[in-house]
CSV table of C-alpha atoms in Angstrom, one decimal:
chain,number,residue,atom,x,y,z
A,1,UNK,CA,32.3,8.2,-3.3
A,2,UNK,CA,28.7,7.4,-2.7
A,3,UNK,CA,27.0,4.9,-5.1
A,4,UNK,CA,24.4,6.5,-7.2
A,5,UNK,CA,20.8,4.9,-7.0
A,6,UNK,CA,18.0,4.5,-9.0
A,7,UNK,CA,15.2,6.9,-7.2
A,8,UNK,CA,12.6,5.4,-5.1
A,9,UNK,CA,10.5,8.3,-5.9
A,10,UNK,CA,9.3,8.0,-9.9
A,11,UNK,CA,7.9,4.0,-8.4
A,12,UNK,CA,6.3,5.2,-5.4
A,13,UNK,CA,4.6,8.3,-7.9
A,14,UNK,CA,3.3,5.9,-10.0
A,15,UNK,CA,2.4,3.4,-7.7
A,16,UNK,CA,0.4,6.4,-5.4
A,17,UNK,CA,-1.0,7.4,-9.1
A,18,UNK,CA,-2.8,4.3,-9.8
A,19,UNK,CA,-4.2,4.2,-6.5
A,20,UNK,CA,-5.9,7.6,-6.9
A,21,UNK,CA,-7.3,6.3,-10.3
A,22,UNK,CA,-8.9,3.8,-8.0
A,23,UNK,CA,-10.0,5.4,-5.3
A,24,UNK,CA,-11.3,7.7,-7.9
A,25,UNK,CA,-13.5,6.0,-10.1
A,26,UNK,CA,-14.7,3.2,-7.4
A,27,UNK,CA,-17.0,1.0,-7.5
A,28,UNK,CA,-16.4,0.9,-11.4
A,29,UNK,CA,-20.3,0.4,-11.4
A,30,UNK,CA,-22.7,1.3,-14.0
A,31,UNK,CA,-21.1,3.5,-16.4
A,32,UNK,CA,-23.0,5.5,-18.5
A,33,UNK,CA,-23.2,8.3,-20.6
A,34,UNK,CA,-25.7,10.9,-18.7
A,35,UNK,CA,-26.6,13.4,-21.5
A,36,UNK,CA,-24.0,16.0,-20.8
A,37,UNK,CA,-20.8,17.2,-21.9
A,38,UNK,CA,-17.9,15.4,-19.2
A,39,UNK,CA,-16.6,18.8,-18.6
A,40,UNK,CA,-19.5,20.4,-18.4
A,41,UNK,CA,-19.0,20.5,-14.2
A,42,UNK,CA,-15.3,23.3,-15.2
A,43,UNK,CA,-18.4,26.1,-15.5
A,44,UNK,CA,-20.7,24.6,-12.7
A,45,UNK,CA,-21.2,27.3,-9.4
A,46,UNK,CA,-20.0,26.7,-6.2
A,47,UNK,CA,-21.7,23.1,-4.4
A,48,UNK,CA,-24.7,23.9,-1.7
A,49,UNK,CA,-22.9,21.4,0.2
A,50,UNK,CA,-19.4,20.9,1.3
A,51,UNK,CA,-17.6,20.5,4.7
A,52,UNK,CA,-14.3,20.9,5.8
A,53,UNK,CA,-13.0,16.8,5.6
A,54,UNK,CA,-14.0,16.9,1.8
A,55,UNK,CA,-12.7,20.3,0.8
A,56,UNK,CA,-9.0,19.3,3.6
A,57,UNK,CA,-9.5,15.2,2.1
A,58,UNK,CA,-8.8,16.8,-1.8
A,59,UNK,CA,-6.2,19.1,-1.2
A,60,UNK,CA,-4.1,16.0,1.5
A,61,UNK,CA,-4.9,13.5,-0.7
A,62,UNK,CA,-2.5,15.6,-4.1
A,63,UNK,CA,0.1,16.3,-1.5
A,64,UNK,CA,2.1,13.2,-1.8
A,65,UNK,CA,1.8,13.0,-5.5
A,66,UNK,CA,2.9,16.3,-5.8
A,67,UNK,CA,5.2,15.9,-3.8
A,68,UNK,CA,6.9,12.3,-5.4
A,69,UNK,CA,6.5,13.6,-8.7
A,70,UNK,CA,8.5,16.8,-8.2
A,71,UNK,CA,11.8,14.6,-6.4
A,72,UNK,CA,11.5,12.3,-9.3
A,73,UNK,CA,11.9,14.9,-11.9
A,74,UNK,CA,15.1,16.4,-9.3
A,75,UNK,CA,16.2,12.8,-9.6
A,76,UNK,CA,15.6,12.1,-12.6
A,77,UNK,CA,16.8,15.2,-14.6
A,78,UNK,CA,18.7,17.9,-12.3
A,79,UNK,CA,18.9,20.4,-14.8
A,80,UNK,CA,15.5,20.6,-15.1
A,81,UNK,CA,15.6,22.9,-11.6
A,82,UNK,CA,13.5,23.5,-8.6
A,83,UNK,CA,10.4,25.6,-10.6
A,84,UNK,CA,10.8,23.6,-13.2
A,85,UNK,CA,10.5,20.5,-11.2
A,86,UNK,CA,7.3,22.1,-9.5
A,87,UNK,CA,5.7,23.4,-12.4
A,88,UNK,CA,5.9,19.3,-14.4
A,89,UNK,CA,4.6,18.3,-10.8
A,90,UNK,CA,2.3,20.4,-10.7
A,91,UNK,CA,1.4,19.5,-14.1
A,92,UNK,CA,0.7,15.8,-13.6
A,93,UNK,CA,-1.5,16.4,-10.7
A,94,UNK,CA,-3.8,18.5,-12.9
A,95,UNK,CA,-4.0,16.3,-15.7
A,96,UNK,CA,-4.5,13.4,-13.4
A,97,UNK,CA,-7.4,15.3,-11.5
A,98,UNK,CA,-9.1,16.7,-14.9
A,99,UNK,CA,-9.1,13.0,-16.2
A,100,UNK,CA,-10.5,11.9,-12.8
A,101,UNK,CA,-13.1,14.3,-12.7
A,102,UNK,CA,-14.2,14.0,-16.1
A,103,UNK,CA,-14.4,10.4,-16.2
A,104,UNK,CA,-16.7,10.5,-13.1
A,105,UNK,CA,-19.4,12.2,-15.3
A,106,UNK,CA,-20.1,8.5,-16.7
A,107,UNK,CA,-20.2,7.3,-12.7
A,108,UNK,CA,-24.0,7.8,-11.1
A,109,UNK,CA,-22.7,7.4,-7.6
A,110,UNK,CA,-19.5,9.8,-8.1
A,111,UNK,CA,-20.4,13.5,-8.7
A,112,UNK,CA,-17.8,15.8,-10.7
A,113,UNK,CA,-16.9,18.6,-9.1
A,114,UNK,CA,-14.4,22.2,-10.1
A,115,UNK,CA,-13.8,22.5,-6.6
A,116,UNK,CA,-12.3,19.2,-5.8
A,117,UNK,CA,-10.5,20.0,-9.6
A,118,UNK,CA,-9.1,23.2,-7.9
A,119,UNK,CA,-8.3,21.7,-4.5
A,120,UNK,CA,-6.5,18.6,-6.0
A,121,UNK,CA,-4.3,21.3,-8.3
A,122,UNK,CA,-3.5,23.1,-4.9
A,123,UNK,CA,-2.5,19.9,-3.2
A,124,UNK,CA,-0.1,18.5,-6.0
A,125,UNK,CA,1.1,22.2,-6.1
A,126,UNK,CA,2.1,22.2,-2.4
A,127,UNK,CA,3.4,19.3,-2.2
A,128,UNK,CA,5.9,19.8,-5.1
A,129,UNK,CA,6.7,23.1,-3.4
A,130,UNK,CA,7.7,21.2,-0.2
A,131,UNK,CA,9.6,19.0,-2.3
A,132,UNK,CA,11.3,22.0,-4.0
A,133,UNK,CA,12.0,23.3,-0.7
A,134,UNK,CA,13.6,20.5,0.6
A,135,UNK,CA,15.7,20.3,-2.0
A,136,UNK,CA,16.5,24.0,-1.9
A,137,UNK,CA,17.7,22.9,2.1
A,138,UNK,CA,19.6,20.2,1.4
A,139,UNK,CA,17.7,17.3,2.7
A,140,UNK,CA,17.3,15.9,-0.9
A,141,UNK,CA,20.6,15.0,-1.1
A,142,UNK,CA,21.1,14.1,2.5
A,143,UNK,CA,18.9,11.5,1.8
A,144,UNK,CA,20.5,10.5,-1.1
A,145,UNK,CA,23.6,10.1,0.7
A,146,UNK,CA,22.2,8.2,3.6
A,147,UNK,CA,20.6,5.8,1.3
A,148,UNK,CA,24.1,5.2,-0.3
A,149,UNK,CA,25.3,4.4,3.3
A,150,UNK,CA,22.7,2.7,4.0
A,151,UNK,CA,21.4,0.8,1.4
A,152,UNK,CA,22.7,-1.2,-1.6
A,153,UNK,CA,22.4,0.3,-5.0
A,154,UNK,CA,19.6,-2.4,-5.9
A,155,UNK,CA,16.9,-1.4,-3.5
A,156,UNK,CA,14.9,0.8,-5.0
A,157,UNK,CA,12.1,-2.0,-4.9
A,158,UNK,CA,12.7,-3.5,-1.0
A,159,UNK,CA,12.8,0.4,-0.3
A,160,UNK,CA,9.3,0.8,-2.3
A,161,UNK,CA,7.8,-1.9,-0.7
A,162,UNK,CA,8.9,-1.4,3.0
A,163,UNK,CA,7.0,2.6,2.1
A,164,UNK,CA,4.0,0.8,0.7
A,165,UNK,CA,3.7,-1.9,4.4
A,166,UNK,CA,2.1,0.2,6.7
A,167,UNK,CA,-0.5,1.9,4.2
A,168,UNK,CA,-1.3,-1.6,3.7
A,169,UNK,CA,-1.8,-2.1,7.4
A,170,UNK,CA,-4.3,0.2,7.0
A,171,UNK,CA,-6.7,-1.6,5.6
A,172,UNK,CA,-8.3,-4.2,8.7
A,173,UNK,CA,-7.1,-7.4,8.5
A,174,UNK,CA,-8.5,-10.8,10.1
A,175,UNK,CA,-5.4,-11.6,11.8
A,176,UNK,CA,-3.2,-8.7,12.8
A,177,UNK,CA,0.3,-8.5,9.8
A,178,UNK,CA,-2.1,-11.0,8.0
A,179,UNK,CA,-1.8,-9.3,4.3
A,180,UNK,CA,-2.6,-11.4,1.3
A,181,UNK,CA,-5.3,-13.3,3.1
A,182,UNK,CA,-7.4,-13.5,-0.6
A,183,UNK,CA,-8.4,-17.3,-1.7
A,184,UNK,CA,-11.9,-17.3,-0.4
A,185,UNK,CA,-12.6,-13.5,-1.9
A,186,UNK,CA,-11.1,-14.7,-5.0
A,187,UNK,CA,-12.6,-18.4,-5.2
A,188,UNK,CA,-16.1,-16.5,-4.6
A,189,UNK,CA,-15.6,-14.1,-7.3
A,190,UNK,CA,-14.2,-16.4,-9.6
A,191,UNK,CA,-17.4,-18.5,-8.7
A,192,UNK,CA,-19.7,-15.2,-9.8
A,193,UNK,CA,-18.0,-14.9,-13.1
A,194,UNK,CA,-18.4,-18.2,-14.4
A,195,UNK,CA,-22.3,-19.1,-12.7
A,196,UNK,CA,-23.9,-18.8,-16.2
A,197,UNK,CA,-21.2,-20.6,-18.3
A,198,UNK,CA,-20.1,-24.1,-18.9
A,199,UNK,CA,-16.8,-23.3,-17.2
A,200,UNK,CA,-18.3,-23.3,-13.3
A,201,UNK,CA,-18.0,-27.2,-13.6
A,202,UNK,CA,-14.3,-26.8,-13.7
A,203,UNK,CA,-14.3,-25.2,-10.4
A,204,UNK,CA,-13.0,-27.3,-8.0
A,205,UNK,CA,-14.8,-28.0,-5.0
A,206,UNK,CA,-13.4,-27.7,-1.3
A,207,UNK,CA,-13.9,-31.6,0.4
A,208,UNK,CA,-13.4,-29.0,4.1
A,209,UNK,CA,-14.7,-25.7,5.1
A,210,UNK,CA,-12.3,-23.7,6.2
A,211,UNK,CA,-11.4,-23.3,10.0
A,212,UNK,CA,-10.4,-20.9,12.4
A,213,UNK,CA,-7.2,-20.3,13.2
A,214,UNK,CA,-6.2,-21.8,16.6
A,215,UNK,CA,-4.5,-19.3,18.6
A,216,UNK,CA,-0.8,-21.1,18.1
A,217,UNK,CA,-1.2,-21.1,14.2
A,218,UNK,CA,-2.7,-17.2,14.8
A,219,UNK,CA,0.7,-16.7,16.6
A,220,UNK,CA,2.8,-18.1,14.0
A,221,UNK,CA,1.0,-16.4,11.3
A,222,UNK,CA,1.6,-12.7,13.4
A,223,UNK,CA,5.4,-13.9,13.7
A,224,UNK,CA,5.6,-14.4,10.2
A,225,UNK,CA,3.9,-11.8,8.7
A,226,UNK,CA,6.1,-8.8,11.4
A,227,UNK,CA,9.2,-10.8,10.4
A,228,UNK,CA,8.8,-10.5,6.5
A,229,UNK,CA,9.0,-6.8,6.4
A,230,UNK,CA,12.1,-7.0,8.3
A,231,UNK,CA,14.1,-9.7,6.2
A,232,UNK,CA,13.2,-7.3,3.7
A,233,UNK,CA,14.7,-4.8,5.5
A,234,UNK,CA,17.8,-6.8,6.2
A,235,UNK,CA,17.6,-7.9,2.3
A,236,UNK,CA,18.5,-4.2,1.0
A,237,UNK,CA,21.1,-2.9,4.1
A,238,UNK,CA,24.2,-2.7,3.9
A,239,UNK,CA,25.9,-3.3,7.6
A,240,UNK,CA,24.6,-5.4,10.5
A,241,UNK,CA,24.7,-2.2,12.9
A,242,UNK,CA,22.1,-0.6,10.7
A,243,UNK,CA,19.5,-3.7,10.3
A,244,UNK,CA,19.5,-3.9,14.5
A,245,UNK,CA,17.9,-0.2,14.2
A,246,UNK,CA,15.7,-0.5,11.5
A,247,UNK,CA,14.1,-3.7,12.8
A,248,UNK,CA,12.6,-2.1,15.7
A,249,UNK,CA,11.9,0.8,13.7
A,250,UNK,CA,10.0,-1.8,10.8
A,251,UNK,CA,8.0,-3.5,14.0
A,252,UNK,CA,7.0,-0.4,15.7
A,253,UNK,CA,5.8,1.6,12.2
A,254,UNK,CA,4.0,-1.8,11.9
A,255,UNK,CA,2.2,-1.9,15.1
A,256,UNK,CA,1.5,2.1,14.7
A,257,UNK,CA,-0.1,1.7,11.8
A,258,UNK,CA,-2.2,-1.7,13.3
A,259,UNK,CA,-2.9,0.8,15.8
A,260,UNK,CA,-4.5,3.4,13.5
A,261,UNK,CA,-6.2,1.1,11.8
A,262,UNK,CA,-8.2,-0.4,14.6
A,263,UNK,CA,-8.7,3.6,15.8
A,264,UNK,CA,-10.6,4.3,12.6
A,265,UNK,CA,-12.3,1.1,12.6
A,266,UNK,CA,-13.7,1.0,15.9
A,267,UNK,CA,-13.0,4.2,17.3
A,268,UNK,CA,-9.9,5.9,19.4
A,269,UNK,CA,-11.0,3.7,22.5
A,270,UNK,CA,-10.3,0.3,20.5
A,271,UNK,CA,-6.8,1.4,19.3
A,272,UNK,CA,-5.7,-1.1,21.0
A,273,UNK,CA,-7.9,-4.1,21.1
A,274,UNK,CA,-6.3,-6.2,18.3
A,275,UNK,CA,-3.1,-6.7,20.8
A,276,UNK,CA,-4.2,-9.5,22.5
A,277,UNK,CA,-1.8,-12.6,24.2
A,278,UNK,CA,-0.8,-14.3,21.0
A,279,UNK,CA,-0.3,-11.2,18.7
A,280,UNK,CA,2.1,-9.7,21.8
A,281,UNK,CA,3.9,-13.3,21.6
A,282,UNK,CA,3.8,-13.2,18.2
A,283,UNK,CA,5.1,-9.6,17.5
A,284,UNK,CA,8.5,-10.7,20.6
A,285,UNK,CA,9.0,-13.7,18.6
A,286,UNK,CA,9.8,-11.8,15.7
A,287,UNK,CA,11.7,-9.1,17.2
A,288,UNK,CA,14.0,-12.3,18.8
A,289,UNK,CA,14.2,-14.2,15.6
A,290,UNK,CA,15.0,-11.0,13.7
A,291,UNK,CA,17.6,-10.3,16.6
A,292,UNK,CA,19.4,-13.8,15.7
A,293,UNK,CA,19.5,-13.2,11.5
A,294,UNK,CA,21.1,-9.3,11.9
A,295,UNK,CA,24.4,-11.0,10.7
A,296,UNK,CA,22.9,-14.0,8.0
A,297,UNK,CA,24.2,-13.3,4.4
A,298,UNK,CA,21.7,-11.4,1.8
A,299,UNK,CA,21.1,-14.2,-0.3
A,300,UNK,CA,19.9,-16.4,3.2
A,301,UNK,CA,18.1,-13.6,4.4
A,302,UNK,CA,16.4,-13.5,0.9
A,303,UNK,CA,15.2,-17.6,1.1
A,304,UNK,CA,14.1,-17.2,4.9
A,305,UNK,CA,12.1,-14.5,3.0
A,306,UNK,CA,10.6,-16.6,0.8
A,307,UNK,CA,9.9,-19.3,2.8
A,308,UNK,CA,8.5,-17.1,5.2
A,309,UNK,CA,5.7,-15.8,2.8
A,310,UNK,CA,5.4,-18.9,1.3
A,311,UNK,CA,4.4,-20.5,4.9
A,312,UNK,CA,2.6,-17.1,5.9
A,313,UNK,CA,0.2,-16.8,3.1
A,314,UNK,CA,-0.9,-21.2,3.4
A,315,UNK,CA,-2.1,-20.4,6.5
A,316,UNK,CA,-3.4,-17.5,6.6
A,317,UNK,CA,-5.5,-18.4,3.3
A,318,UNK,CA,-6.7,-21.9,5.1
A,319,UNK,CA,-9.1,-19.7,7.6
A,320,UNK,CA,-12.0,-17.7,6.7
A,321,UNK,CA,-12.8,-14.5,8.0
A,322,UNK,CA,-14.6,-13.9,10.9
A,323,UNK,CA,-18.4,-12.5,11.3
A,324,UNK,CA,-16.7,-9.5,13.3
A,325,UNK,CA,-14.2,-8.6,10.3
A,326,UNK,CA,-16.5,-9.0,7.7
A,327,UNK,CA,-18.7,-6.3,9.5
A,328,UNK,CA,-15.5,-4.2,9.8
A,329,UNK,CA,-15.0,-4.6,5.9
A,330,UNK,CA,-18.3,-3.1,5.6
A,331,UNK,CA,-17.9,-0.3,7.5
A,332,UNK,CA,-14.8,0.7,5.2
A,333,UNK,CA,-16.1,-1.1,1.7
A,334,UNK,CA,-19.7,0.7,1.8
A,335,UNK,CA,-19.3,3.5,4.8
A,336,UNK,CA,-17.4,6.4,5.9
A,337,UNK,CA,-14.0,5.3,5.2
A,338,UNK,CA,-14.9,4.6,1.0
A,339,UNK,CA,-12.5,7.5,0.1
A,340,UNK,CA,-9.4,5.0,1.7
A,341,UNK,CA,-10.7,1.6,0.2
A,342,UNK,CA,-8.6,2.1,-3.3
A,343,UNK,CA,-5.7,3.6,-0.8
A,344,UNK,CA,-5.2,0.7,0.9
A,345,UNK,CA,-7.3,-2.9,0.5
A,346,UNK,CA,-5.3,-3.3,-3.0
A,347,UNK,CA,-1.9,-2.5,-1.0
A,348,UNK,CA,-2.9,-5.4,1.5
A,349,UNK,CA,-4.3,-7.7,-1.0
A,350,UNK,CA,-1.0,-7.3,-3.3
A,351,UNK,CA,1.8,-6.3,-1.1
A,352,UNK,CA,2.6,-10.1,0.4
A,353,UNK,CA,2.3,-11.3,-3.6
A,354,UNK,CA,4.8,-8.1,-5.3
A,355,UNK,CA,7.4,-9.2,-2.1
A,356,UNK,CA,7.3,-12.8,-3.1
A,357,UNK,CA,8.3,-11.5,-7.4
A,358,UNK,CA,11.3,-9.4,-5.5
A,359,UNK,CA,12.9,-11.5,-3.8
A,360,UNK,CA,12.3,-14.4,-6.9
A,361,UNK,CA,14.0,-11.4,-8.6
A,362,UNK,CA,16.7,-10.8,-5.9
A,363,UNK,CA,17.3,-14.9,-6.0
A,364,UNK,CA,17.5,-15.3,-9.7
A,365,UNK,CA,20.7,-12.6,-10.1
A,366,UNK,CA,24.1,-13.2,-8.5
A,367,UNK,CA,25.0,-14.2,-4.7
A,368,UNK,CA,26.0,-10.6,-3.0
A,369,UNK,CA,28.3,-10.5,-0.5
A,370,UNK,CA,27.1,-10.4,3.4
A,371,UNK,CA,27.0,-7.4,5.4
A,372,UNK,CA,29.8,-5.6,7.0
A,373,UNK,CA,29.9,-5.3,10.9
């Protein structure tokens, strides 16, 4: 009989949620109450401007939430059934958008719009409908059943977290799988918070500036950061036979997403540019070291882990960022590509940090047994 898991889906809803409240009601900047009712913009006419991207952007951007929220309610309560799964979906995309849109008339720089209301209900409504379907066809419980033969029943959160690795790709990155590279951001803002108190002298000063990356460390850190997605991987399956397919399958959604990342930073023609000589090495090194640990027991595979990120994030946070990234930042930070900041710089900054509490988590509970052959 197939072991019955806690859904992936009600996390991942929540998790996409809280990003939309971000990407929302960025840059946080200068509320204020502009003299009008916040829901004043439901009986406003139809915007002079609009293009396609912002009207396709509103309706794309629901879709997943939609769609997460309806196959957490199938999970989560089957007798609810497939319209009633659609129409609760459905339900917390709208409240979620109204709240979104409302709070925006206190934003200057965001505008509230019934259009982008309307096209954000549409999106969650589709997507629950595709969820609906799916479910209707079967593939719901297909999956359910692969994940059974798959995976162990505790990982809902390694499963969460391998979803969340590529978005977090997304956002550029000084060193290519380099996520959680945040000291000098952090020791900088922490800096700006305490300038007019009595508390700046208890900053501690750096004796160094920090220094490049030499291109063996660069390598090391590109090893380490492709091969801790994929002890994860190995953390949360069940057999050896199914970690040697999903660690290509981890490295190449990986480099994918690298790929798209450097497309929509620099431009279809620079896809590629980020694989140079020491990232190629880097990326083989992992696919041969991940190669060697398809048979190592869980509760091994779960302190190589956490070594792993341990070592990763020391050196990636010893080098600053490079003239070229910071101008890459601020084509995504202040330029076209605003909409995707709360989608993914969060996801990179975080991801490396909520791996490290999981697999603390996975370490604290009971040895589990090692993976069949």
């Amino acid at each position: 009989m197939a072991t019955q898991h806690k859904s992936v889906a009600l996390p991942l809803a929540l998790a996409y949620a809280a990003l939309i409240v971000y990407a929302s009601l960025y840059p946080f900047a200068d509320w204020r109450d502009q003299g009008i009712a916040p829901w004043a913009y439901l009986a406003a006419p139809w915007p002079k401007y609009w293009t396609a991207f912002d009207l396709g952007i509103n309706v794309v951007g629901y879709m997943p939430l939609g769609f997460l929220a309806a196959i957490a309610v199938i999970r989560n309560r089957p007798g609810t059934g497939a319209v009633g799964a659609v129409l609760r979906a459905t339900a917390v995309g709208a409240a979620i958008s109204f709240a979104m849109e409302t709070l925006q008339s206190y934003l200057p720089a965001r505008i509230p719009s019934n259009v982008d209301l309307g096209l954000n209900i549409a999106g969650a409504l589709a997507g629950a409908v595709t969820a609906a379907a799916l479910e209707r066809l079967g593939a719901v419980a297909h999956w359910q059943r692969t994940r059974s033969n798959w995976f162990f029943e505790d990982s809902r959160g390694g499963l969460v977290l391998l979803a969340l690795w590529p978005v977090a790709l997304l956002f550029p990155a000084a060193v290519s799988f380099g996520l959680g590279q945040v000291f000098e951001r952090l020791e900088a803002a922490i800096a700006d918070w305490l300038v007019d108190t009595p508390f700046i002298d208890w900053m501690p000063v750096r004796q160094f500036e920090l220094e490049p990356l030499v291109p063996g460390v660069e390598l090391l850190c590109v090893m380490l950061g492709a091969l801790v997605p994929c002890l994860l991987g190995f953390l949360i399956t069940r057999s050896v036979a199914r970690r040697a397919i999903l660690l290509p399958s981890i490295l190449l959604a990986g480099v994918a997403a690298s790929a798209l990342s450097a497309a929509l930073s620099y431009g279809p023609p620079h896809a590629w540019a980020w694989l140079s000589l020491p990232v190629q090495v880097g990326i083989a090194a992992a696919l041969i070291v991940g190669v060697l640990l398809l048979g190592a027991p869980r509760r091994l595979c779960a302190a190589l882990l956490l070594i792993a990120l341990v070592v990763h994030l020391s050196l990636l946070n010893q080098a600053p960022e490079s003239a070229y990234f910071a101008q890459t930042l601020a084509t995504w930070e202040q330029g076209r590509f605003i909409r995707f900041h709360g989608l993914a710089q969060w996801v990179g900054w975080l991801w490396p940090f909520a791996t490290l509490a999981y697999v603390l988590a996975v370490l604290s509970r009971r040895a589990p047994g090692a993976p069949a052959p």
